[in-house]
Structure formats: C-alpha cells, structure tokens
Coordinates of C-alpha atoms in Angstrom, one line a residue:
M1 CA 15.0 3.5 -23.5
A2 CA 12.6 0.5 -22.9
K3 CA 9.2 0.4 -24.2
L4 CA 6.8 1.0 -21.6
D5 CA 5.1 -2.6 -22.1
T6 CA 8.5 -4.3 -21.3
V7 CA 8.6 -2.5 -17.9
T8 CA 7.9 -4.4 -14.8
V9 CA 6.5 -3.6 -11.5
K10 CA 9.6 -4.6 -9.8
D11 CA 11.6 -2.2 -11.9
Y12 CA 9.6 0.7 -10.2
M13 CA 8.5 -0.9 -6.8
S14 CA 9.4 0.5 -3.4
T15 CA 11.3 -1.9 -1.2
E16 CA 11.7 0.5 1.8
L17 CA 8.7 -0.4 3.3
V18 CA 6.7 0.0 6.4
S19 CA 4.1 -2.5 7.5
F20 CA 1.9 -3.2 10.4
T21 CA 0.7 -6.3 12.2
P22 CA -3.5 -6.6 12.4
D23 CA -2.8 -6.3 16.5
M24 CA -0.7 -3.3 16.4
E25 CA -2.5 -0.2 18.3
M26 CA -3.7 2.7 15.9
D27 CA -1.8 4.9 17.7
A28 CA 1.6 3.3 17.2
A29 CA 0.3 2.7 13.4
I30 CA -0.3 6.6 13.2
H31 CA 3.3 7.4 14.8
L32 CA 4.8 5.4 12.1
F33 CA 3.0 6.7 9.2
I34 CA 4.4 10.4 10.6
T35 CA 7.8 9.3 11.7
H36 CA 8.3 7.5 8.2
G37 CA 6.8 9.8 6.0
V38 CA 4.2 7.2 4.0
S39 CA 0.6 7.3 3.3
G40 CA 0.0 3.5 3.7
G41 CA 1.4 0.3 3.8
A42 CA 0.7 -3.6 4.1
V43 CA -0.6 -5.3 7.0
V44 CA 1.4 -8.7 7.9
E45 CA 0.5 -11.6 10.1
G46 CA 2.6 -14.7 9.8
G47 CA 4.5 -13.5 6.8
K48 CA 1.4 -13.2 4.6
V49 CA -0.3 -9.9 3.6
V50 CA -3.6 -9.8 5.3
G51 CA -4.6 -6.3 4.6
V52 CA -3.8 -2.5 3.8
L53 CA -3.6 0.5 5.8
S54 CA -3.9 3.9 4.4
E55 CA -4.1 7.5 5.9
K56 CA -7.7 7.4 5.0
D57 CA -8.5 4.3 7.0
C58 CA -6.3 6.5 10.2
L59 CA -8.6 9.1 9.8
K60 CA -11.6 6.8 10.7
V61 CA -9.8 6.7 14.5
A62 CA -10.5 10.4 14.8
L63 CA -14.3 9.9 13.8
V64 CA -14.5 7.1 16.1
A65 CA -12.8 9.2 19.0
G66 CA -15.0 12.2 18.4
Y67 CA -18.1 10.1 18.5
E68 CA -17.8 7.3 20.6
G69 CA -15.3 8.7 23.0
A70 CA -12.6 5.3 21.9
T71 CA -9.1 6.6 21.7
S72 CA -7.6 4.2 19.2
G73 CA -8.3 0.4 18.5
T74 CA -6.1 -1.9 16.6
V75 CA -4.9 -2.0 13.2
R76 CA -7.2 -5.2 12.1
E77 CA -10.5 -2.8 13.2
Y78 CA -9.6 -0.2 10.5
M79 CA -7.4 -1.7 7.7
T80 CA -8.9 -2.6 4.3
A81 CA -8.9 -6.5 4.6
K82 CA -9.7 -7.2 0.7
V83 CA -5.8 -7.0 -0.3
V84 CA -5.4 -6.4 -4.1
G85 CA -1.8 -7.5 -5.0
L86 CA 0.4 -7.1 -7.6
D87 CA 3.1 -9.5 -9.2
P88 CA 6.6 -8.0 -9.2
D89 CA 6.8 -9.5 -13.0
S90 CA 3.4 -7.6 -14.1
S91 CA 3.6 -5.0 -16.7
I92 CA 3.9 -1.6 -15.4
L93 CA 0.8 -1.0 -18.1
E94 CA -1.0 -3.6 -16.3
A95 CA -0.5 -1.8 -13.2
A96 CA -1.7 1.3 -14.7
G97 CA -4.8 -0.2 -15.4
K98 CA -5.5 -1.7 -11.9
F99 CA -5.0 2.0 -10.5
L100 CA -7.6 3.1 -13.0
D101 CA -9.9 0.5 -12.1
T102 CA -9.8 0.9 -8.2
P103 CA -9.5 3.6 -6.0
F104 CA -6.3 2.7 -4.5
K105 CA -3.1 4.6 -4.4
R106 CA -0.8 1.9 -3.8
F107 CA -0.6 -1.9 -4.1
P108 CA 1.4 -4.3 -2.0
V109 CA 3.9 -6.5 -4.4
I110 CA 3.6 -10.1 -3.3
K111 CA 5.3 -12.8 -4.6
A112 CA 5.0 -16.6 -3.1
A113 CA 2.5 -15.2 -0.7
K114 CA 5.2 -12.7 0.7
L115 CA 5.3 -8.9 0.6
V116 CA 8.1 -7.7 -1.6
G117 CA 7.5 -4.2 -2.4
M118 CA 4.7 -1.8 -3.0
L119 CA 4.0 0.2 -6.1
S120 CA 2.2 3.7 -5.9
R121 CA 0.6 6.0 -8.6
S122 CA 3.8 8.1 -8.2
D123 CA 5.7 4.9 -9.3
V124 CA 4.2 4.3 -12.1
L125 CA 4.1 8.1 -13.3
R126 CA 8.1 8.0 -13.0
A127 CA 7.8 4.7 -15.1
I128 CA 6.0 6.8 -17.6
Q129 CA 8.5 9.7 -17.5
D130 CA 11.7 7.4 -17.5
N131 CA 10.5 5.4 -20.6
S132 CA 8.9 8.0 -23.0

C-alpha cells in the first residue's frame, strides 16, 4: 500500500464527467443532474472551466420561480463563477486540506486550463480507506 502523502488527485478523480455550458438553460442542466445522478459539475466555455454548478445552485431556480415567476434562466445566472480547482498531480492530502478550508463538495481537476476530472469528498475518503 502507498503512503497517503504519495497518492495524487489523478489516482482518485472521476474522469466520467458531466459538464455544462454557461448558456445552457437551467431546465436542461437540472435534467442532466437527474439523469446522470450527479451532484455537481464544471461549467466549460471554449474549453476552459469558467464555473461550477451544484445541486444547491439548482435549488435557487425553485426560489426564483416561486418569488419572481421566472421558470428557469441560464447556468451563467446560477453557477459559482469563482473556480477553485486542483492540479491532477497534487497530493490527496492537499486536496483534503482544501476541502476542509472551503464549503465545496467537489473540485474540478484542471491541467493546462482544461478540465480533466472532478474530485469529490468521497473520492478523498476512498483514498484514505484504500491507503490505511
């Protein structure tokens, strides 16, 4: 078994990704959440990660519809635009620290400005279990 400090993000990141575009309608994005069973994903434009969309962001659609009568909107209106990403060669311990320092449940994994994976809290827990 490897020591946990030698395990990298790329060893545990998910590469089967659901991503969104900023101009995608929220109805379509919510449909992708449901049909693919994901709780979040990167927002990609021109090959670059420009945001992250989470289930929590999607719940805002219900509030806006209830209070303002609007039914949807675009991903750009609801996504978190400040992207905090991980490098695939970062250690899993560094990733664990980022999870502790932020409210995020997943991070996009970015290499050369391109989305190459996603790492979730449960991925880090799997790494801990596999390497303890």
